[in-house]
CSV table of C-alpha atoms in Angstrom, one decimal:
chain,number,residue,atom,x,y,z
A,1,MET,CA,0.4,-0.2,0.0
A,2,ALA,CA,1.0,3.7,-1.2
A,3,THR,CA,-0.1,4.4,2.7
A,4,GLN,CA,0.9,3.8,6.5
A,5,TYR,CA,-2.8,2.8,7.8
A,6,GLY,CA,-4.0,-0.4,9.2
A,7,ILE,CA,-7.7,-1.4,7.4
A,8,GLN,CA,-9.3,-3.6,10.6
A,9,GLY,CA,-11.8,-5.9,10.8
A,10,THR,CA,-13.4,-9.8,10.8
A,11,THR,CA,-16.2,-9.1,8.5
A,12,ALA,CA,-17.3,-7.2,5.9
A,13,LYS,CA,-19.6,-4.4,7.4
A,14,GLY,CA,-15.9,-3.9,9.2
A,15,ILE,CA,-13.6,-3.5,6.4
A,16,ALA,CA,-15.7,-1.1,4.8
A,17,ALA,CA,-16.2,0.8,8.5
A,18,SER,CA,-12.7,1.1,9.4
A,19,VAL,CA,-12.2,2.2,5.4
A,20,GLU,CA,-14.4,4.9,6.1
A,21,ARG,CA,-12.5,5.9,8.7
A,22,GLY,CA,-9.9,6.3,7.1
A,23,VAL,CA,-10.9,8.0,4.7
A,24,THR,CA,-13.0,10.2,7.2
A,25,ASP,CA,-10.0,10.9,8.8
A,26,GLY,CA,-7.9,11.8,6.1
A,27,ASP,CA,-5.7,9.1,5.8
A,28,LEU,CA,-6.3,6.7,3.2
A,29,ALA,CA,-6.4,9.7,1.0
A,30,PRO,CA,-8.0,10.6,-2.5
A,31,GLY,CA,-6.0,8.4,-5.5
A,32,THR,CA,-5.3,5.9,-2.2
A,33,ALA,CA,-4.5,2.5,-3.5
A,34,LEU,CA,-6.5,-0.2,-1.6
A,35,PRO,CA,-4.4,-3.7,-0.8
A,36,PRO,CA,-5.4,-6.6,-3.9
A,37,VAL,CA,-8.1,-8.5,-2.4
A,38,ARG,CA,-5.9,-11.7,-1.7
A,39,ARG,CA,-3.6,-9.4,0.1
A,40,LEU,CA,-5.9,-8.3,2.8
A,41,ALA,CA,-7.8,-11.5,3.0
A,42,ASP,CA,-4.3,-12.9,4.3
A,43,GLU,CA,-2.7,-9.7,6.7
A,44,LEU,CA,-7.1,-9.6,7.9
A,45,GLY,CA,-7.5,-14.2,7.8
A,46,VAL,CA,-10.6,-13.2,6.8
A,47,SER,CA,-12.1,-14.9,3.2
A,48,PRO,CA,-11.1,-13.3,0.0
A,49,GLY,CA,-15.1,-13.3,-0.3
A,50,THR,CA,-15.5,-10.8,2.7
A,51,VAL,CA,-12.6,-8.7,1.7
A,52,ALA,CA,-14.6,-8.1,-2.4
A,53,THR,CA,-18.1,-7.8,-0.3
A,54,ALA,CA,-16.6,-4.9,1.3
A,55,TYR,CA,-15.1,-3.6,-1.5
A,56,LYS,CA,-18.2,-4.1,-3.7
A,57,GLU,CA,-20.2,-1.5,-1.1
A,58,LEU,CA,-16.9,0.8,-0.5
A,59,ARG,CA,-17.5,0.8,-4.7
A,60,ARG,CA,-21.5,1.2,-3.9
A,61,ARG,CA,-21.7,3.3,-2.1
A,62,GLY,CA,-19.3,5.8,-4.0
A,63,LEU,CA,-15.7,5.8,-1.5
A,64,VAL,CA,-14.1,3.5,-3.9
A,65,VAL,CA,-13.2,2.9,-7.6
A,66,THR,CA,-12.1,0.6,-8.9
A,67,ARG,CA,-9.4,0.6,-12.8
A,68,GLY,CA,-9.0,-2.7,-13.9
A,69,ARG,CA,-5.6,-3.3,-13.5
A,70,GLY,CA,-5.0,-1.2,-10.9
A,71,GLY,CA,-6.9,-1.9,-8.1
A,72,THR,CA,-9.4,-0.5,-6.3
A,73,VAL,CA,-8.4,2.8,-5.3
A,74,VAL,CA,-9.7,5.4,-2.9
A,75,ALA,CA,-12.1,7.8,-5.3
A,76,GLU,CA,-10.9,11.1,-6.3
A,77,ALA,CA,-14.8,12.5,-4.2
A,78,PRO,CA,-15.5,10.3,-1.9
A,79,SER,CA,-19.6,10.4,-0.7
A,80,VAL,CA,-18.2,10.8,3.3
A,81,ALA,CA,-16.5,14.0,2.3
A,82,SER,CA,-18.1,17.0,-0.3
A,83,ARG,CA,-15.4,18.6,-2.3
A,84,ARG,CA,-14.2,21.4,-0.1
A,85,PRO,CA,-12.6,24.3,-2.1
A,86,PRO,CA,-9.0,25.4,-0.9
A,87,ARG,CA,-9.2,28.1,1.8
A,88,VAL,CA,-8.6,31.5,0.0
A,89,PRO,CA,-5.2,32.4,0.8
A,90,GLU,CA,-4.2,36.0,2.1
A,91,GLY,CA,-4.5,39.0,0.5
A,92,LEU,CA,-5.8,37.2,-2.9
A,93,VAL,CA,-8.8,38.5,-5.2
A,94,ASP,CA,-11.1,35.6,-4.7
A,95,LEU,CA,-12.3,34.5,-8.2
A,96,ALA,CA,-12.8,30.5,-6.9
A,97,GLY,CA,-16.1,31.4,-4.8
A,98,GLY,CA,-18.6,31.3,-6.8
A,99,HIS,CA,-20.7,33.6,-4.8
A,100,PRO,CA,-22.5,37.4,-6.1
A,101,ASP,CA,-21.7,40.4,-5.3
A,102,PRO,CA,-23.3,41.1,-2.4
A,103,ALA,CA,-23.4,44.9,-3.2
A,104,PHE,CA,-26.7,43.8,-5.5
A,105,LEU,CA,-27.6,41.7,-3.0
A,106,PRO,CA,-30.2,43.4,-0.9
A,107,THR,CA,-30.8,43.6,3.1
A,108,LEU,CA,-32.4,41.0,4.6
A,109,ARG,CA,-35.7,42.3,6.6
A,110,PRO,CA,-37.8,38.8,8.5
A,111,PRO,CA,-41.3,39.9,9.6
A,112,ALA,CA,-40.8,42.4,13.0
A,113,GLU,CA,-43.7,39.4,14.8
A,114,VAL,CA,-43.7,35.8,14.8
A,115,ARG,CA,-46.9,34.2,16.7
A,116,PRO,CA,-46.7,31.5,18.1
A,117,VAL,CA,-47.7,28.6,16.8
A,118,TYR,CA,-50.2,25.3,18.7
A,119,GLY,CA,-48.8,22.1,17.2
A,120,SER,CA,-46.5,22.4,13.9
A,121,HIS,CA,-47.9,23.4,10.4
A,122,ARG,CA,-47.1,20.4,8.5
A,123,ALA,CA,-51.0,20.5,8.4
A,124,ALA,CA,-49.9,23.7,6.3
A,125,PRO,CA,-46.7,23.5,5.3
A,126,ARG,CA,-46.8,26.7,2.5
A,127,LEU,CA,-47.8,30.0,2.5
A,128,ALA,CA,-49.8,31.3,0.9
A,129,ALA,CA,-48.5,33.9,-0.5
A,130,LEU,CA,-45.9,32.5,-1.7
A,131,GLU,CA,-47.3,29.6,-3.0
A,132,GLU,CA,-49.4,32.1,-5.7
A,133,LEU,CA,-46.1,34.3,-5.6
A,134,THR,CA,-44.4,30.9,-6.4
A,135,ARG,CA,-47.2,30.5,-9.5
A,136,VAL,CA,-46.4,33.1,-11.3
A,137,TRP,CA,-42.5,33.0,-10.9
A,138,PHE,CA,-43.2,29.6,-12.9
A,139,GLY,CA,-46.1,30.6,-15.4
A,140,ARG,CA,-43.5,33.8,-16.9
A,141,ASP,CA,-41.5,30.8,-17.9
A,142,GLY,CA,-43.6,28.1,-19.5
A,143,VAL,CA,-43.8,25.4,-16.6
A,144,PRO,CA,-46.6,24.6,-16.0
A,145,ALA,CA,-46.9,25.6,-11.3
A,146,GLU,CA,-50.9,23.3,-11.1
A,147,ARG,CA,-48.8,21.6,-8.5
A,148,VAL,CA,-46.0,23.3,-6.4
A,149,THR,CA,-44.1,22.7,-3.2
A,150,PHE,CA,-41.2,24.2,-0.9
A,151,ALA,CA,-37.6,23.0,-0.4
A,152,HIS,CA,-33.9,23.5,1.6
A,153,GLY,CA,-32.3,25.3,-1.1
A,154,ALA,CA,-31.9,22.8,-4.5
A,155,LEU,CA,-29.8,20.7,-3.3
A,156,ASP,CA,-31.7,19.8,-0.4
A,157,CYS,CA,-34.7,19.0,-3.2
A,158,VAL,CA,-32.9,17.4,-6.0
A,159,ALA,CA,-31.5,14.2,-3.0
A,160,ARG,CA,-35.1,14.1,-1.6
A,161,LEU,CA,-36.5,13.8,-5.2
A,162,LEU,CA,-33.7,11.2,-6.7
A,163,SER,CA,-34.0,9.9,-2.8
A,164,VAL,CA,-37.7,8.7,-3.3
A,165,GLU,CA,-37.0,7.8,-7.2
A,166,LEU,CA,-34.4,5.6,-6.7
A,167,ARG,CA,-33.0,3.1,-6.0
A,168,PRO,CA,-28.7,1.9,-4.6
A,169,GLY,CA,-27.4,1.3,-7.9
A,170,ASP,CA,-29.5,3.3,-10.7
A,171,ALA,CA,-27.9,6.1,-12.3
A,172,VAL,CA,-28.4,9.1,-13.4
A,173,ALA,CA,-27.4,11.3,-15.7
A,174,VAL,CA,-25.5,14.8,-14.9
A,175,GLU,CA,-23.7,17.4,-16.1
A,176,ASP,CA,-19.6,17.6,-17.0
A,177,PRO,CA,-18.1,19.5,-16.5
A,178,GLY,CA,-21.1,20.1,-13.4
A,179,PHE,CA,-21.5,21.4,-10.4
A,180,HIS,CA,-19.2,20.1,-7.6
A,181,HIS,CA,-21.2,19.7,-5.4
A,182,LEU,CA,-23.9,17.9,-6.7
A,183,LEU,CA,-21.3,15.3,-8.2
A,184,ASP,CA,-20.9,14.5,-4.7
A,185,LEU,CA,-24.1,14.3,-4.0
A,186,VAL,CA,-25.2,11.3,-6.8
A,187,PRO,CA,-23.0,9.0,-5.3
A,188,ALA,CA,-23.7,9.5,-1.6
A,189,LEU,CA,-27.1,8.5,-2.7
A,190,GLY,CA,-25.4,5.6,-3.1
A,191,LEU,CA,-25.7,6.1,-7.4
A,192,ARG,CA,-24.0,6.2,-10.2
A,193,THR,CA,-22.9,9.0,-11.7
A,194,VAL,CA,-22.5,9.0,-15.9
A,195,PRO,CA,-21.4,12.2,-17.3
A,196,VAL,CA,-23.3,14.3,-20.2
A,197,THR,CA,-21.1,16.6,-22.3
A,198,VAL,CA,-21.4,20.3,-22.6
A,199,ASP,CA,-20.7,23.0,-25.3
A,200,ARG,CA,-22.2,25.9,-24.9
A,201,GLU,CA,-25.8,25.3,-26.2
A,202,GLY,CA,-25.7,23.4,-22.7
A,203,ILE,CA,-26.3,18.9,-22.9
A,204,VAL,CA,-25.1,17.0,-26.0
A,205,PRO,CA,-28.0,15.4,-27.7
A,206,GLU,CA,-25.9,12.3,-28.8
A,207,ALA,CA,-24.3,12.3,-25.3
A,208,LEU,CA,-27.5,11.8,-23.6
A,209,ARG,CA,-28.8,9.7,-26.5
A,210,THR,CA,-25.8,6.8,-24.6
A,211,ALA,CA,-26.8,7.9,-21.2
A,212,LEU,CA,-30.3,7.0,-21.8
A,213,ARG,CA,-30.1,3.7,-23.9
A,214,ALA,CA,-27.3,3.3,-21.0
A,215,GLY,CA,-30.2,3.2,-19.2
A,216,VAL,CA,-30.3,6.5,-16.4
A,217,ARG,CA,-33.4,7.0,-14.1
A,218,ALA,CA,-32.9,10.7,-14.2
A,219,LEU,CA,-30.8,13.8,-15.5
A,220,VAL,CA,-30.7,16.7,-13.0
A,221,CYS,CA,-29.7,20.1,-15.6
A,222,THR,CA,-29.1,22.7,-15.7
A,223,PRO,CA,-31.3,25.3,-18.5
A,224,ARG,CA,-29.0,28.4,-18.1
A,225,ALA,CA,-26.2,30.3,-16.6
A,226,GLN,CA,-24.3,26.2,-16.0
A,227,ASN,CA,-22.1,25.6,-13.0
A,228,PRO,CA,-18.8,25.9,-14.3
A,229,THR,CA,-19.4,26.9,-17.6
A,230,GLY,CA,-21.9,29.2,-18.0
A,231,ALA,CA,-24.3,27.3,-21.0
A,232,ALA,CA,-27.5,27.7,-21.6
A,233,PHE,CA,-29.9,25.8,-24.1
A,234,SER,CA,-31.0,27.8,-27.2
A,235,PRO,CA,-34.8,27.1,-27.9
A,236,ALA,CA,-33.4,24.5,-30.9
A,237,ARG,CA,-30.9,22.6,-28.2
A,238,ARG,CA,-34.2,22.5,-25.5
A,239,ASP,CA,-36.0,20.5,-28.6
A,240,GLU,CA,-33.4,18.6,-28.9
A,241,LEU,CA,-33.6,17.0,-26.1
A,242,VAL,CA,-37.3,16.7,-24.8
A,243,ALA,CA,-37.3,15.0,-28.3
A,244,LEU,CA,-35.3,12.7,-27.0
A,245,LEU,CA,-36.7,12.4,-23.4
A,246,ARG,CA,-39.7,11.7,-25.1
A,247,GLN,CA,-38.5,8.7,-25.7
A,248,PHE,CA,-37.4,7.5,-22.3
A,249,PRO,CA,-41.0,8.5,-20.2
A,250,GLU,CA,-40.4,6.8,-17.2
A,251,VAL,CA,-37.2,9.0,-17.2
A,252,LEU,CA,-36.9,11.9,-13.5
A,253,VAL,CA,-36.2,14.9,-15.5
A,254,VAL,CA,-35.1,17.4,-12.7
A,255,GLU,CA,-33.9,20.8,-14.0
A,256,ASP,CA,-32.4,23.3,-11.7
A,257,ASP,CA,-32.5,27.0,-12.6
A,258,TYR,CA,-30.7,28.7,-9.2
A,259,THR,CA,-30.0,31.9,-11.4
A,260,VAL,CA,-33.4,32.5,-12.9
A,261,GLU,CA,-34.2,36.4,-11.1
A,262,ILE,CA,-37.2,37.8,-10.2
A,263,GLU,CA,-37.9,39.8,-13.3
A,264,GLY,CA,-36.0,39.0,-15.8
A,265,PRO,CA,-35.9,36.9,-20.3
A,266,VAL,CA,-37.9,34.2,-21.1
A,267,ALA,CA,-35.2,30.8,-20.7
A,268,PRO,CA,-36.1,28.2,-23.2
A,269,THR,CA,-36.5,24.6,-20.2
A,270,LEU,CA,-37.8,21.3,-19.8
A,271,ALA,CA,-39.4,21.5,-17.7
A,272,ALA,CA,-42.2,23.4,-20.1
A,273,ALA,CA,-41.9,21.1,-22.6
A,274,GLY,CA,-44.7,18.4,-20.6
A,275,LEU,CA,-42.7,15.5,-20.5
A,276,GLU,CA,-44.5,12.7,-18.2
A,277,ARG,CA,-41.5,12.3,-15.3
A,278,TRP,CA,-40.8,15.9,-14.2
A,279,ALA,CA,-39.8,18.7,-11.8
A,280,GLN,CA,-37.6,22.3,-12.4
A,281,VAL,CA,-36.1,23.6,-8.1
A,282,ARG,CA,-35.6,27.4,-8.5
A,283,THR,CA,-34.2,29.0,-5.4
A,284,VAL,CA,-33.1,32.6,-4.5
A,285,SER,CA,-29.7,32.7,-3.0
A,286,LYS,CA,-27.7,33.9,-5.7
A,287,ARG,CA,-30.2,36.7,-6.0
A,288,LEU,CA,-32.1,37.5,-2.1
A,289,GLY,CA,-29.3,36.6,-0.2
A,290,VAL,CA,-26.7,33.2,0.4
A,291,ASP,CA,-28.5,32.5,3.9
A,292,LEU,CA,-32.2,32.2,2.1
A,293,ARG,CA,-31.8,28.2,2.4
A,294,TRP,CA,-35.7,27.8,1.1
A,295,ALA,CA,-36.5,26.3,-3.0
A,296,ALA,CA,-39.6,26.8,-5.4
A,297,VAL,CA,-40.3,23.1,-6.7
A,298,ALA,CA,-42.4,22.8,-9.2
A,299,GLY,CA,-43.6,18.8,-11.4
A,300,ASP,CA,-45.2,16.1,-12.4
A,301,PRO,CA,-48.6,15.2,-9.5
A,302,VAL,CA,-46.4,12.1,-8.9
A,303,THR,CA,-42.9,13.6,-8.1
A,304,ILE,CA,-44.1,16.2,-6.0
A,305,ALA,CA,-46.6,13.7,-3.4
A,306,ARG,CA,-43.9,11.6,-3.6
A,307,HIS,CA,-41.7,14.7,-2.5
A,308,ASP,CA,-44.2,16.0,0.5
A,309,GLY,CA,-44.4,12.5,1.3
A,310,ARG,CA,-40.7,11.9,2.1
A,311,MET,CA,-40.5,15.4,4.1
A,312,LEU,CA,-43.5,15.6,6.2
A,313,MET,CA,-42.0,12.2,7.1
A,314,THR,CA,-38.1,14.8,8.1
A,315,SER,CA,-38.0,17.6,8.7
A,316,GLY,CA,-42.1,18.8,7.4
A,317,TRP,CA,-42.0,21.6,6.2
A,318,VAL,CA,-39.4,25.0,5.4
A,319,SER,CA,-39.2,27.8,7.9
A,320,HIS,CA,-42.7,30.0,8.0
A,321,VAL,CA,-40.5,32.6,9.2
A,322,LEU,CA,-37.9,31.7,6.1
A,323,GLN,CA,-41.4,31.5,4.0
A,324,GLU,CA,-42.0,35.8,5.6
A,325,THR,CA,-38.9,37.0,5.0
A,326,VAL,CA,-38.9,35.9,1.2
A,327,VAL,CA,-42.6,36.8,-0.2
A,328,GLY,CA,-41.1,40.5,1.8
A,329,LEU,CA,-37.8,40.6,-1.0
A,330,PHE,CA,-40.0,39.9,-3.6
A,331,SER,CA,-42.9,41.6,-2.8
A,332,ASP,CA,-40.4,45.1,-3.1
A,333,PRO,CA,-39.9,47.3,-5.7
A,334,GLY,CA,-36.0,48.4,-4.5
A,335,VAL,CA,-35.6,44.6,-4.9
A,336,ALA,CA,-36.7,44.2,-7.9
A,337,ARG,CA,-34.9,46.9,-9.6
A,338,LEU,CA,-32.0,45.8,-6.9
A,339,VAL,CA,-31.6,42.1,-8.5
A,340,ALA,CA,-32.3,44.3,-12.3
A,341,ALA,CA,-28.8,46.2,-11.7
A,342,GLY,CA,-27.0,42.6,-9.8
A,343,GLU,CA,-27.8,41.5,-13.0
A,344,ALA,CA,-26.7,44.0,-15.4
A,345,ALA,CA,-23.6,44.4,-13.6
A,346,TYR,CA,-23.1,40.3,-14.0
A,347,ALA,CA,-23.3,40.5,-17.9
A,348,GLU,CA,-20.9,43.5,-18.1
A,349,ARG,CA,-18.7,41.6,-15.8
A,350,ARG,CA,-18.5,38.2,-17.3
A,351,ARG,CA,-18.6,39.7,-21.3
A,352,ALA,CA,-15.3,42.0,-20.5
A,353,LEU,CA,-13.5,39.5,-18.8
A,354,ARG,CA,-13.9,37.5,-22.2
A,355,ASP,CA,-13.4,40.0,-23.9
A,356,ALA,CA,-10.1,40.5,-22.4
A,357,LEU,CA,-9.6,36.9,-22.4
A,358,ALA,CA,-10.4,37.2,-26.4
A,359,SER,CA,-7.7,39.9,-26.9
A,360,TYR,CA,-4.6,38.3,-25.8
A,361,GLY,CA,-6.0,34.4,-28.1
A,362,ILE,CA,-7.6,33.0,-25.0
A,363,ARG,CA,-10.3,31.0,-25.4
A,364,SER,CA,-13.6,30.7,-23.1
A,365,ALA,CA,-17.2,29.6,-22.5
A,366,GLU,CA,-20.1,31.6,-24.0
A,367,GLY,CA,-22.8,31.8,-21.5
A,368,THR,CA,-24.7,34.1,-18.9
A,369,GLY,CA,-24.0,34.3,-15.6
A,370,PHE,CA,-21.8,35.6,-12.8
A,371,ASN,CA,-18.4,32.6,-13.7
A,372,LEU,CA,-16.6,31.9,-17.3
A,373,TRP,CA,-15.0,28.2,-17.5
A,374,VAL,CA,-11.6,28.7,-19.2
A,375,PRO,CA,-10.2,25.9,-21.2
A,376,VAL,CA,-6.3,24.7,-19.6
A,377,ARG,CA,-3.7,21.9,-20.5
A,378,ASP,CA,-2.9,21.8,-16.8
A,379,GLU,CA,-4.4,23.4,-14.2
A,380,SER,CA,-3.0,23.3,-11.9
A,381,ALA,CA,0.3,25.3,-12.9
A,382,VAL,CA,-2.6,28.3,-14.0
A,383,VAL,CA,-3.9,28.0,-10.9
A,384,ASN,CA,-0.4,28.2,-9.4
A,385,GLY,CA,0.8,30.3,-11.9
A,386,LEU,CA,-2.1,33.5,-11.0
A,387,ARG,CA,-2.2,33.4,-7.6
A,388,THR,CA,2.4,34.8,-7.9
A,389,HIS,CA,-0.3,37.7,-10.0
A,390,GLY,CA,-2.3,38.2,-7.0
A,391,TRP,CA,-6.3,35.9,-8.1
A,392,TRP,CA,-7.3,33.3,-6.9
A,393,VAL,CA,-8.9,31.4,-9.2
A,394,ALA,CA,-10.5,27.5,-9.1
A,395,ALA,CA,-9.0,24.7,-10.5
A,396,GLY,CA,-11.3,22.4,-12.3
A,397,ALA,CA,-10.6,18.9,-11.2
A,398,ARG,CA,-13.6,19.9,-8.6
A,399,PHE,CA,-15.8,20.1,-11.5
A,400,ARG,CA,-14.3,17.7,-14.2
A,401,ILE,CA,-15.6,13.3,-14.4
A,402,ALA,CA,-14.0,13.3,-17.1
A,403,ALA,CA,-13.7,16.4,-19.9
A,404,PRO,CA,-11.4,17.9,-20.7
A,405,THR,CA,-9.5,20.1,-18.2
A,406,GLY,CA,-10.0,23.9,-17.5
A,407,VAL,CA,-10.6,26.8,-15.0
A,408,ARG,CA,-13.5,28.4,-13.7
A,409,ILE,CA,-13.6,32.1,-13.3
A,410,THR,CA,-15.8,34.3,-11.3
A,411,THR,CA,-17.0,37.6,-12.5
A,412,ALA,CA,-19.4,38.8,-10.1
A,413,ALA,CA,-17.3,41.0,-8.3
A,414,LEU,CA,-14.8,41.4,-10.8
A,415,VAL,CA,-15.2,45.2,-12.3
A,416,PRO,CA,-14.2,45.6,-15.3
A,417,ALA,CA,-11.3,47.1,-15.2
A,418,GLU,CA,-9.8,44.7,-13.8
A,419,ALA,CA,-10.1,42.7,-16.1
A,420,GLU,CA,-7.7,44.0,-18.0
A,421,ARG,CA,-5.2,43.1,-15.7
A,422,LEU,CA,-6.4,40.1,-14.9
A,423,ALA,CA,-5.9,39.4,-18.4
A,424,ALA,CA,-2.7,40.2,-19.2
A,425,ASP,CA,-1.7,38.3,-16.1
A,426,PHE,CA,-3.1,34.8,-17.6
A,427,ALA,CA,-1.4,35.8,-20.9
A,428,ALA,CA,2.2,35.9,-19.2
A,429,VAL,CA,1.2,32.3,-17.3
A,430,LEU,CA,0.3,31.0,-20.2
A,431,GLY,CA,3.2,32.3,-21.7
A,432,ASP,CA,5.2,30.6,-19.7
A,433,ALA,CA,5.3,27.7,-20.8
A,434,GLN,CA,2.7,28.0,-23.6
A,435,ALA,CA,4.5,24.6,-24.6
A,436,THR,CA,3.5,22.6,-23.2
A,437,TYR,CA,0.2,23.7,-21.5
A,438,GLY,CA,-1.7,26.6,-22.5
A,439,GLY,CA,-5.3,28.2,-23.0
């Protein structure tokens, strides 16, 4: 083994638990090779079948992967720990977090009075006022809103939808590159990820066709401002994907429209296409505040009923204090103006950096939102090189499964005047070793 950690246990469950402890404590780092089955069996005095069963359970839960002759190794993002970003070094400009500019976030004003209630809100989990605003919000984009419900954020909702619909070992199609927390969540639920290629218009139809034919049970995707590339569905691309999905009506389609604004342009979505099994999740954390752990969900009758049935047995409802706060923000004209100003600024800042990079011959992904994806050959070289110039960007490894390498730059707080300096520094970093890596 490439580590001094000693795996223990005399049963398959005990061996698997020992490996999990090693991964959780950091003694078994991502990529660490586990002992071959027969060798570990001899060391522990158990049968090879016992070790094989333990390794199978670890694979099912996403802690390890098998690489043919390369043996069994700890997964790059084991399901016991999310791909948390490294701490931003002191003194650097943080362009790695994916967060909005606080200047365009409103001050949160919870209701002044919160009267006590008898019992719980399980019988009436949603405030009527917010439910009606939510129906209008979805309806603006043509998303059917006859059935809506609430959850504690997008990932909370996606996890619940997948866990009530799928069983351990089922496959889920995900965007590649894609949202790193989702890439961690799927294996943590005991499910298998099937990467689907993304280009400037979103999911590539041929890649989705391959995944559907391979038997995926669900698809999780983003209609606009895809993280990390900024891809957005075009009407033509949306229609191609809908035509494919209608051939597989049993597949659950979950759209995460995480950057949808209170006001703004209509976006083509799969949720508006009349699929048999679908849900669209919308959140406000990127536009109204990261502490607003509230999500709205629209979907088909079966999907919404299953979601609510599971939620009833767990948290029960989203805090009515939080719901009252969201109602106030949705209804405030000043907040709407602030959000609109943010939308305009984010578009300008993203475009400014993209144009500045292009002036140095550095291509980047077209799209929307406030992240810019820049393909590079050596992620570490670019991240470390920009660090010496005072910038901190995100290496693409956290966002990729099989996609080519790149770096993600969050442009939300990068004013256009700084974009030129960053582009010049980026070009200098590439020029240091252009024969080895580049944009």
